[in-house]
Amino acid sequence: MISSLKGQNVLITGASSGFGWYSALNFAKYDSNLILFARRMERLEKLKEEIRILYPTISVRIYKVDVSNKQSIEEAFKQVNTDIKRIDILVNNAGLSQGSDPLRTISEESIDIMINTNVKGLVWVTQLVLPGMLQRNSGHIINVGSIAGLNTAPVLSVYGATKHAVHALSESLRIETVSSNIKVSEICPGLAETEFGGVCFNGDEEKEDQIYGNMELLTGQDVADMILFIASRHPRCVISQAVILPVSQANTFVVHRQK
């Protein structure tokens, strides 16, 4: 059903790197039009140019948006609603983690950043997209969660809590929209080789290596390919949840590392 993506308008948050970047390229390959949100406009400009070269017929609209800021989202949607008629697929991809502090010492600032980005931002964007989907009785919302939203581990208390929230929000929204033709999906990736680790540990390579070192990680492309698969199923079928892990990762905490 890849052909069903042709002409679909796809909004991707956190599109300036990682899963969002590769998802944009994937959807463009199959003739979807793109609405891309991220904080780093220069990265979005680079992505837009890459798509223009590879897929010159695709419409790509980019917006500087900080999803942790409700006003930033609302301002972007004023322009989005002027530029396009509808959003067919929403990929709520924007998310981050802050450090590796245990619960007793994690800072209020880090707590706020994770909750505002991973939970509130997802809710705010969804609230602005969902009414149009309900009016048309069609659409697909794909939430990027995490394996940490299914089982947690030490020093992942608040991050894990935000991803448990993504899981709960996905489940609840699926129930709320069950009488419609709207699909709600959740993808839960494990450890992946993206900029996520660098952001999490603020560029501390030693700390990052303790989590991501000595194993073969997922790539951003791996996860983007799964998102594309979820989005391209027959209208009668919804993949409610997909868990994708490196072969050497069993769950959030159990990882086999090469010596």
PDB file of C-alpha atoms in Angstrom:
ATOM      1  CA  MET A   1       0.000   0.000   0.000  1.00  0.00           C
ATOM      2  CA  ILE A   2       2.979   2.337  -0.440  1.00  0.00           C
ATOM      3  CA  SER A   3       1.099   3.903  -3.346  1.00  0.00           C
ATOM      4  CA  SER A   4      -1.499   5.182  -0.868  1.00  0.00           C
ATOM      5  CA  LEU A   5       1.048   7.711   0.407  1.00  0.00           C
ATOM      6  CA  LYS A   6       1.095   9.639  -2.871  1.00  0.00           C
ATOM      7  CA  GLY A   7      -0.236  13.155  -2.379  1.00  0.00           C
ATOM      8  CA  GLN A   8      -0.670  12.722   1.372  1.00  0.00           C
ATOM      9  CA  ASN A   9       0.280  15.686   3.549  1.00  0.00           C
ATOM     10  CA  VAL A  10       2.630  14.498   6.289  1.00  0.00           C
ATOM     11  CA  LEU A  11       3.568  16.619   9.312  1.00  0.00           C
ATOM     12  CA  ILE A  12       6.734  15.513  11.102  1.00  0.00           C
ATOM     13  CA  THR A  13       7.933  17.136  14.323  1.00  0.00           C
ATOM     14  CA  GLY A  14      11.605  17.006  15.268  1.00  0.00           C
ATOM     15  CA  ALA A  15      12.483  16.725  11.585  1.00  0.00           C
ATOM     16  CA  SER A  16      15.966  18.251  11.726  1.00  0.00           C
ATOM     17  CA  SER A  17      17.774  14.994  12.578  1.00  0.00           C
ATOM     18  CA  GLY A  18      17.469  11.301  13.334  1.00  0.00           C
ATOM     19  CA  PHE A  19      14.150   9.527  12.912  1.00  0.00           C
ATOM     20  CA  GLY A  20      12.439  12.696  11.710  1.00  0.00           C
ATOM     21  CA  TRP A  21      15.065  13.473   9.064  1.00  0.00           C
ATOM     22  CA  TYR A  22      15.004   9.985   7.578  1.00  0.00           C
ATOM     23  CA  SER A  23      11.223   9.803   7.779  1.00  0.00           C
ATOM     24  CA  ALA A  24      10.970  12.977   5.715  1.00  0.00           C
ATOM     25  CA  LEU A  25      13.186  11.446   3.033  1.00  0.00           C
ATOM     26  CA  ASN A  26      11.184   8.211   3.116  1.00  0.00           C
ATOM     27  CA  PHE A  27       7.823   9.904   2.689  1.00  0.00           C
ATOM     28  CA  ALA A  28       9.206  12.163  -0.055  1.00  0.00           C
ATOM     29  CA  LYS A  29      10.401   9.080  -1.943  1.00  0.00           C
ATOM     30  CA  TYR A  30       6.799   7.904  -2.114  1.00  0.00           C
ATOM     31  CA  ASP A  31       5.391  11.256  -3.248  1.00  0.00           C
ATOM     32  CA  SER A  32       4.028  12.587   0.029  1.00  0.00           C
ATOM     33  CA  ASN A  33       4.044  16.326   0.653  1.00  0.00           C
ATOM     34  CA  LEU A  34       5.884  17.413   3.781  1.00  0.00           C
ATOM     35  CA  ILE A  35       5.299  19.837   6.628  1.00  0.00           C
ATOM     36  CA  LEU A  36       8.414  19.813   8.797  1.00  0.00           C
ATOM     37  CA  PHE A  37       8.785  21.234  12.313  1.00  0.00           C
ATOM     38  CA  ALA A  38      12.049  21.695  14.220  1.00  0.00           C
ATOM     39  CA  ARG A  39      13.933  24.268  16.251  1.00  0.00           C
ATOM     40  CA  ARG A  40      16.980  24.323  13.950  1.00  0.00           C
ATOM     41  CA  MET A  41      15.874  26.132  10.828  1.00  0.00           C
ATOM     42  CA  GLU A  42      19.259  25.790   9.146  1.00  0.00           C
ATOM     43  CA  ARG A  43      18.968  21.999   9.345  1.00  0.00           C
ATOM     44  CA  LEU A  44      15.464  22.120   7.912  1.00  0.00           C
ATOM     45  CA  GLU A  45      16.740  24.271   5.046  1.00  0.00           C
ATOM     46  CA  LYS A  46      19.410  21.657   4.341  1.00  0.00           C
ATOM     47  CA  LEU A  47      16.851  18.847   4.410  1.00  0.00           C
ATOM     48  CA  LYS A  48      14.484  20.768   2.148  1.00  0.00           C
ATOM     49  CA  GLU A  49      17.263  21.294  -0.382  1.00  0.00           C
ATOM     50  CA  GLU A  50      18.218  17.607  -0.284  1.00  0.00           C
ATOM     51  CA  ILE A  51      14.614  16.624  -0.944  1.00  0.00           C
ATOM     52  CA  ARG A  52      14.337  19.213  -3.732  1.00  0.00           C
ATOM     53  CA  ILE A  53      17.317  17.643  -5.501  1.00  0.00           C
ATOM     54  CA  LEU A  54      16.166  14.043  -5.030  1.00  0.00           C
ATOM     55  CA  TYR A  55      12.416  14.533  -5.456  1.00  0.00           C
ATOM     56  CA  PRO A  56      11.815  17.857  -7.240  1.00  0.00           C
ATOM     57  CA  THR A  57       8.022  17.473  -7.515  1.00  0.00           C
ATOM     58  CA  ILE A  58       7.463  17.188  -3.762  1.00  0.00           C
ATOM     59  CA  SER A  59       6.086  20.115  -1.771  1.00  0.00           C
ATOM     60  CA  VAL A  60       8.162  20.762   1.364  1.00  0.00           C
ATOM     61  CA  ARG A  61       7.178  23.418   3.880  1.00  0.00           C
ATOM     62  CA  ILE A  62       9.423  24.073   6.858  1.00  0.00           C
ATOM     63  CA  TYR A  63       8.660  25.878  10.114  1.00  0.00           C
ATOM     64  CA  LYS A  64      10.843  26.870  13.035  1.00  0.00           C
ATOM     65  CA  VAL A  65       8.966  25.368  15.993  1.00  0.00           C
ATOM     66  CA  ASP A  66       9.867  24.555  19.575  1.00  0.00           C
ATOM     67  CA  VAL A  67       7.247  21.994  20.581  1.00  0.00           C
ATOM     68  CA  SER A  68       7.956  22.616  24.267  1.00  0.00           C
ATOM     69  CA  ASN A  69       6.466  26.081  23.763  1.00  0.00           C
ATOM     70  CA  LYS A  70       2.720  26.185  23.103  1.00  0.00           C
ATOM     71  CA  GLN A  71       2.856  29.664  21.600  1.00  0.00           C
ATOM     72  CA  SER A  72       5.523  28.534  19.117  1.00  0.00           C
ATOM     73  CA  ILE A  73       3.262  25.683  17.994  1.00  0.00           C
ATOM     74  CA  GLU A  74       0.187  27.898  17.699  1.00  0.00           C
ATOM     75  CA  GLU A  75       2.061  30.510  15.650  1.00  0.00           C
ATOM     76  CA  ALA A  76       3.299  27.821  13.266  1.00  0.00           C
ATOM     77  CA  PHE A  77      -0.188  26.396  12.811  1.00  0.00           C
ATOM     78  CA  LYS A  78      -1.566  29.793  11.851  1.00  0.00           C
ATOM     79  CA  GLN A  79       0.742  29.619   8.846  1.00  0.00           C
ATOM     80  CA  VAL A  80       0.234  25.889   8.247  1.00  0.00           C
ATOM     81  CA  ASN A  81      -3.529  26.342   8.103  1.00  0.00           C
ATOM     82  CA  THR A  82      -3.044  29.098   5.536  1.00  0.00           C
ATOM     83  CA  ASP A  83      -0.593  27.090   3.430  1.00  0.00           C
ATOM     84  CA  ILE A  84      -2.371  23.727   3.190  1.00  0.00           C
ATOM     85  CA  LYS A  85      -5.899  22.313   3.375  1.00  0.00           C
ATOM     86  CA  ARG A  86      -5.304  19.263   5.526  1.00  0.00           C
ATOM     87  CA  ILE A  87      -2.824  17.069   7.388  1.00  0.00           C
ATOM     88  CA  ASP A  88      -3.272  13.382   6.596  1.00  0.00           C
ATOM     89  CA  ILE A  89      -0.462  11.884   8.671  1.00  0.00           C
ATOM     90  CA  LEU A  90       1.069  13.291  11.852  1.00  0.00           C
ATOM     91  CA  VAL A  91       4.373  11.882  13.071  1.00  0.00           C
ATOM     92  CA  ASN A  92       4.908  13.107  16.633  1.00  0.00           C
ATOM     93  CA  ASN A  93       8.642  12.516  16.656  1.00  0.00           C
ATOM     94  CA  ALA A  94      10.100  15.417  18.652  1.00  0.00           C
ATOM     95  CA  GLY A  95      11.553  14.240  21.948  1.00  0.00           C
ATOM     96  CA  LEU A  96      14.649  14.288  24.111  1.00  0.00           C
ATOM     97  CA  SER A  97      16.277  13.157  27.336  1.00  0.00           C
ATOM     98  CA  GLN A  98      18.335  15.210  29.763  1.00  0.00           C
ATOM     99  CA  GLY A  99      21.326  13.644  31.486  1.00  0.00           C
ATOM    100  CA  SER A 100      21.608  10.486  33.553  1.00  0.00           C
ATOM    101  CA  ASP A 101      20.889  11.801  37.040  1.00  0.00           C
ATOM    102  CA  PRO A 102      18.975   9.646  39.526  1.00  0.00           C
ATOM    103  CA  LEU A 103      15.581  10.856  40.660  1.00  0.00           C
ATOM    104  CA  ARG A 104      16.932  12.311  43.906  1.00  0.00           C
ATOM    105  CA  THR A 105      19.182  14.799  42.094  1.00  0.00           C
ATOM    106  CA  ILE A 106      17.574  15.491  38.720  1.00  0.00           C
ATOM    107  CA  SER A 107      17.109  19.226  38.242  1.00  0.00           C
ATOM    108  CA  GLU A 108      13.784  20.974  37.929  1.00  0.00           C
ATOM    109  CA  GLU A 109      14.961  22.442  34.630  1.00  0.00           C
ATOM    110  CA  SER A 110      15.632  18.982  33.174  1.00  0.00           C
ATOM    111  CA  ILE A 111      12.260  17.731  34.406  1.00  0.00           C
ATOM    112  CA  ASP A 112      10.457  20.654  32.770  1.00  0.00           C
ATOM    113  CA  ILE A 113      12.322  20.289  29.473  1.00  0.00           C
ATOM    114  CA  MET A 114      11.476  16.596  29.146  1.00  0.00           C
ATOM    115  CA  ILE A 115       7.835  16.895  30.187  1.00  0.00           C
ATOM    116  CA  ASN A 116       7.200  19.981  28.064  1.00  0.00           C
ATOM    117  CA  THR A 117       8.825  18.475  24.974  1.00  0.00           C
ATOM    118  CA  ASN A 118       7.915  14.796  25.204  1.00  0.00           C
ATOM    119  CA  VAL A 119       4.419  15.060  26.657  1.00  0.00           C
ATOM    120  CA  LYS A 120       2.934  18.536  26.424  1.00  0.00           C
ATOM    121  CA  GLY A 121       4.361  19.186  22.961  1.00  0.00           C
ATOM    122  CA  LEU A 122       2.891  15.953  21.636  1.00  0.00           C
ATOM    123  CA  VAL A 123      -0.494  16.806  23.134  1.00  0.00           C
ATOM    124  CA  TRP A 124      -0.488  20.383  21.842  1.00  0.00           C
ATOM    125  CA  VAL A 125       0.392  19.407  18.272  1.00  0.00           C
ATOM    126  CA  THR A 126      -2.148  16.591  18.281  1.00  0.00           C
ATOM    127  CA  GLN A 127      -4.888  18.897  19.568  1.00  0.00           C
ATOM    128  CA  LEU A 128      -4.369  21.178  16.575  1.00  0.00           C
ATOM    129  CA  VAL A 129      -4.288  18.380  13.990  1.00  0.00           C
ATOM    130  CA  LEU A 130      -7.026  16.108  15.328  1.00  0.00           C
ATOM    131  CA  PRO A 131     -10.120  18.301  14.688  1.00  0.00           C
ATOM    132  CA  GLY A 132      -9.479  18.304  10.935  1.00  0.00           C
ATOM    133  CA  MET A 133      -8.996  14.548  10.918  1.00  0.00           C
ATOM    134  CA  LEU A 134     -12.254  14.071  12.811  1.00  0.00           C
ATOM    135  CA  GLN A 135     -14.084  16.369  10.403  1.00  0.00           C
ATOM    136  CA  ARG A 136     -12.799  14.369   7.405  1.00  0.00           C
ATOM    137  CA  ASN A 137     -13.135  11.038   9.237  1.00  0.00           C
ATOM    138  CA  SER A 138      -9.621  10.061   8.162  1.00  0.00           C
ATOM    139  CA  GLY A 139      -6.020  10.458   9.247  1.00  0.00           C
ATOM    140  CA  HIS A 140      -3.159   8.707  10.967  1.00  0.00           C
ATOM    141  CA  ILE A 141      -1.303   9.803  14.108  1.00  0.00           C
ATOM    142  CA  ILE A 142       2.018   8.059  14.720  1.00  0.00           C
ATOM    143  CA  ASN A 143       3.586   8.741  18.106  1.00  0.00           C
ATOM    144  CA  VAL A 144       7.276   8.023  18.598  1.00  0.00           C
ATOM    145  CA  GLY A 145       7.602   6.566  22.071  1.00  0.00           C
ATOM    146  CA  SER A 146      10.458   4.449  23.396  1.00  0.00           C
ATOM    147  CA  ILE A 147      11.226   1.052  24.837  1.00  0.00           C
ATOM    148  CA  ALA A 148      11.676   3.107  28.032  1.00  0.00           C
ATOM    149  CA  GLY A 149       7.933   3.719  27.889  1.00  0.00           C
ATOM    150  CA  LEU A 150       7.251   0.006  28.299  1.00  0.00           C
ATOM    151  CA  ASN A 151       9.817  -0.882  30.961  1.00  0.00           C
ATOM    152  CA  THR A 152      12.199   1.435  32.690  1.00  0.00           C
ATOM    153  CA  ALA A 153      15.727   1.398  34.080  1.00  0.00           C
ATOM    154  CA  PRO A 154      17.873   3.250  36.625  1.00  0.00           C
ATOM    155  CA  VAL A 155      18.444   6.958  35.893  1.00  0.00           C
ATOM    156  CA  LEU A 156      15.590   6.990  33.379  1.00  0.00           C
ATOM    157  CA  SER A 157      12.918   7.966  35.885  1.00  0.00           C
ATOM    158  CA  VAL A 158      11.546  11.151  34.331  1.00  0.00           C
ATOM    159  CA  TYR A 159      12.397  10.305  30.720  1.00  0.00           C
ATOM    160  CA  GLY A 160      10.791   6.896  31.200  1.00  0.00           C
ATOM    161  CA  ALA A 161       7.767   8.562  32.759  1.00  0.00           C
ATOM    162  CA  THR A 162       7.349  10.842  29.740  1.00  0.00           C
ATOM    163  CA  LYS A 163       7.492   7.875  27.376  1.00  0.00           C
ATOM    164  CA  HIS A 164       5.044   5.922  29.538  1.00  0.00           C
ATOM    165  CA  ALA A 165       2.840   8.982  29.068  1.00  0.00           C
ATOM    166  CA  VAL A 166       3.220   8.734  25.287  1.00  0.00           C
ATOM    167  CA  HIS A 167       2.097   5.109  25.521  1.00  0.00           C
ATOM    168  CA  ALA A 168      -0.930   6.060  27.641  1.00  0.00           C
ATOM    169  CA  LEU A 169      -1.851   8.956  25.372  1.00  0.00           C
ATOM    170  CA  SER A 170      -1.662   6.702  22.320  1.00  0.00           C
ATOM    171  CA  GLU A 171      -3.863   4.060  23.934  1.00  0.00           C
ATOM    172  CA  SER A 172      -6.397   6.617  25.136  1.00  0.00           C
ATOM    173  CA  LEU A 173      -6.604   8.448  21.811  1.00  0.00           C
ATOM    174  CA  ARG A 174      -7.114   5.153  19.982  1.00  0.00           C
ATOM    175  CA  ILE A 175     -10.103   4.459  22.235  1.00  0.00           C
ATOM    176  CA  GLU A 176     -11.462   7.990  21.820  1.00  0.00           C
ATOM    177  CA  THR A 177     -11.342   7.726  18.003  1.00  0.00           C
ATOM    178  CA  VAL A 178     -12.371   4.078  17.606  1.00  0.00           C
ATOM    179  CA  SER A 179     -15.705   5.002  15.999  1.00  0.00           C
ATOM    180  CA  SER A 180     -13.865   6.915  13.255  1.00  0.00           C
ATOM    181  CA  ASN A 181     -11.462   5.911  10.493  1.00  0.00           C
ATOM    182  CA  ILE A 182      -8.562   7.621  12.263  1.00  0.00           C
ATOM    183  CA  LYS A 183      -5.563   5.443  13.040  1.00  0.00           C
ATOM    184  CA  VAL A 184      -3.369   5.886  16.116  1.00  0.00           C
ATOM    185  CA  SER A 185      -0.018   4.110  16.255  1.00  0.00           C
ATOM    186  CA  GLU A 186       2.947   4.072  18.612  1.00  0.00           C
ATOM    187  CA  ILE A 187       6.493   3.049  17.742  1.00  0.00           C
ATOM    188  CA  CYS A 188       8.891   2.187  20.565  1.00  0.00           C
ATOM    189  CA  PRO A 189      12.547   2.195  19.461  1.00  0.00           C
ATOM    190  CA  GLY A 190      15.454   0.912  21.482  1.00  0.00           C
ATOM    191  CA  LEU A 191      19.000   2.272  21.427  1.00  0.00           C
ATOM    192  CA  ALA A 192      19.725   4.062  18.169  1.00  0.00           C
ATOM    193  CA  GLU A 193      22.626   5.915  16.605  1.00  0.00           C
ATOM    194  CA  THR A 194      21.262   9.448  16.333  1.00  0.00           C
ATOM    195  CA  GLU A 195      21.970  12.844  17.913  1.00  0.00           C
ATOM    196  CA  PHE A 196      19.738  11.840  20.828  1.00  0.00           C
ATOM    197  CA  GLY A 197      22.631  10.598  22.976  1.00  0.00           C
ATOM    198  CA  GLY A 198      24.706  13.704  22.386  1.00  0.00           C
ATOM    199  CA  VAL A 199      21.813  15.920  23.454  1.00  0.00           C
ATOM    200  CA  CYS A 200      21.080  13.709  26.456  1.00  0.00           C
ATOM    201  CA  PHE A 201      24.623  13.909  27.800  1.00  0.00           C
ATOM    202  CA  ASN A 202      25.377  17.426  26.564  1.00  0.00           C
ATOM    203  CA  GLY A 203      28.259  16.246  24.400  1.00  0.00           C
ATOM    204  CA  ASP A 204      29.961  14.169  27.124  1.00  0.00           C
ATOM    205  CA  GLU A 205      31.279  11.342  24.945  1.00  0.00           C
ATOM    206  CA  GLU A 206      32.414   9.218  27.893  1.00  0.00           C
ATOM    207  CA  LYS A 207      28.931   9.143  29.413  1.00  0.00           C
ATOM    208  CA  GLU A 208      27.357   8.593  26.015  1.00  0.00           C
ATOM    209  CA  ASP A 209      29.665   5.660  25.335  1.00  0.00           C
ATOM    210  CA  GLN A 210      28.597   3.978  28.575  1.00  0.00           C
ATOM    211  CA  ILE A 211      25.084   3.685  27.153  1.00  0.00           C
ATOM    212  CA  TYR A 212      25.685   3.420  23.427  1.00  0.00           C
ATOM    213  CA  GLY A 213      29.147   1.861  23.226  1.00  0.00           C
ATOM    214  CA  ASN A 214      30.288  -1.659  22.337  1.00  0.00           C
ATOM    215  CA  MET A 215      27.137  -2.700  20.504  1.00  0.00           C
ATOM    216  CA  GLU A 216      25.536  -2.366  17.091  1.00  0.00           C
ATOM    217  CA  LEU A 217      22.805   0.237  17.403  1.00  0.00           C
ATOM    218  CA  LEU A 218      19.705   0.821  15.369  1.00  0.00           C
ATOM    219  CA  THR A 219      20.080   3.534  12.752  1.00  0.00           C
ATOM    220  CA  GLY A 220      17.757   6.431  12.167  1.00  0.00           C
ATOM    221  CA  GLN A 221      16.909   4.796   8.852  1.00  0.00           C
ATOM    222  CA  ASP A 222      15.833   1.577  10.598  1.00  0.00           C
ATOM    223  CA  VAL A 223      13.267   3.431  12.668  1.00  0.00           C
ATOM    224  CA  ALA A 224      12.139   5.642   9.785  1.00  0.00           C
ATOM    225  CA  ASP A 225      11.537   2.536   7.678  1.00  0.00           C
ATOM    226  CA  MET A 226       9.289   1.139  10.405  1.00  0.00           C
ATOM    227  CA  ILE A 227       7.382   4.430  10.575  1.00  0.00           C
ATOM    228  CA  LEU A 228       6.875   4.262   6.804  1.00  0.00           C
ATOM    229  CA  PHE A 229       5.654   0.669   7.092  1.00  0.00           C
ATOM    230  CA  ILE A 230       3.162   1.656   9.796  1.00  0.00           C
ATOM    231  CA  ALA A 231       1.885   4.557   7.689  1.00  0.00           C
ATOM    232  CA  SER A 232       1.419   2.518   4.518  1.00  0.00           C
ATOM    233  CA  ARG A 233      -0.847  -0.311   5.699  1.00  0.00           C
ATOM    234  CA  HIS A 234      -4.287  -0.935   4.200  1.00  0.00           C
ATOM    235  CA  PRO A 235      -7.039   1.372   5.531  1.00  0.00           C
ATOM    236  CA  ARG A 236      -8.618  -1.571   7.351  1.00  0.00           C
ATOM    237  CA  CYS A 237      -5.407  -2.232   9.308  1.00  0.00           C
ATOM    238  CA  VAL A 238      -3.726  -0.251  12.080  1.00  0.00           C
ATOM    239  CA  ILE A 239      -0.468  -1.211  13.733  1.00  0.00           C
ATOM    240  CA  SER A 240      -1.276  -0.071  17.236  1.00  0.00           C
ATOM    241  CA  GLN A 241       2.234  -0.574  18.601  1.00  0.00           C
ATOM    242  CA  ALA A 242       5.588  -1.534  17.133  1.00  0.00           C
ATOM    243  CA  VAL A 243       8.717  -2.257  19.178  1.00  0.00           C
ATOM    244  CA  ILE A 244      12.019  -2.104  17.301  1.00  0.00           C
ATOM    245  CA  LEU A 245      15.289  -2.979  19.065  1.00  0.00           C
ATOM    246  CA  PRO A 246      18.914  -3.695  18.216  1.00  0.00           C
ATOM    247  CA  VAL A 247      19.424  -7.449  18.171  1.00  0.00           C
ATOM    248  CA  SER A 248      21.632  -7.187  21.282  1.00  0.00           C
ATOM    249  CA  GLN A 249      19.017  -5.317  23.342  1.00  0.00           C
ATOM    250  CA  ALA A 250      16.303  -7.313  25.134  1.00  0.00           C
ATOM    251  CA  ASN A 251      14.555  -4.443  26.915  1.00  0.00           C
ATOM    252  CA  THR A 252      15.372  -1.012  28.324  1.00  0.00           C
ATOM    253  CA  PHE A 253      17.894  -2.353  30.824  1.00  0.00           C
ATOM    254  CA  VAL A 254      19.185  -5.663  29.416  1.00  0.00           C
ATOM    255  CA  VAL A 255      21.836  -5.116  26.746  1.00  0.00           C
ATOM    256  CA  HIS A 256      24.632  -7.412  25.593  1.00  0.00           C
ATOM    257  CA  ARG A 257      27.822  -5.501  24.889  1.00  0.00           C
ATOM    258  CA  GLN A 258      30.825  -6.771  23.010  1.00  0.00           C
ATOM    259  CA  LYS A 259      34.029  -6.778  25.031  1.00  0.00           C
TER     260      LYS A 259
END
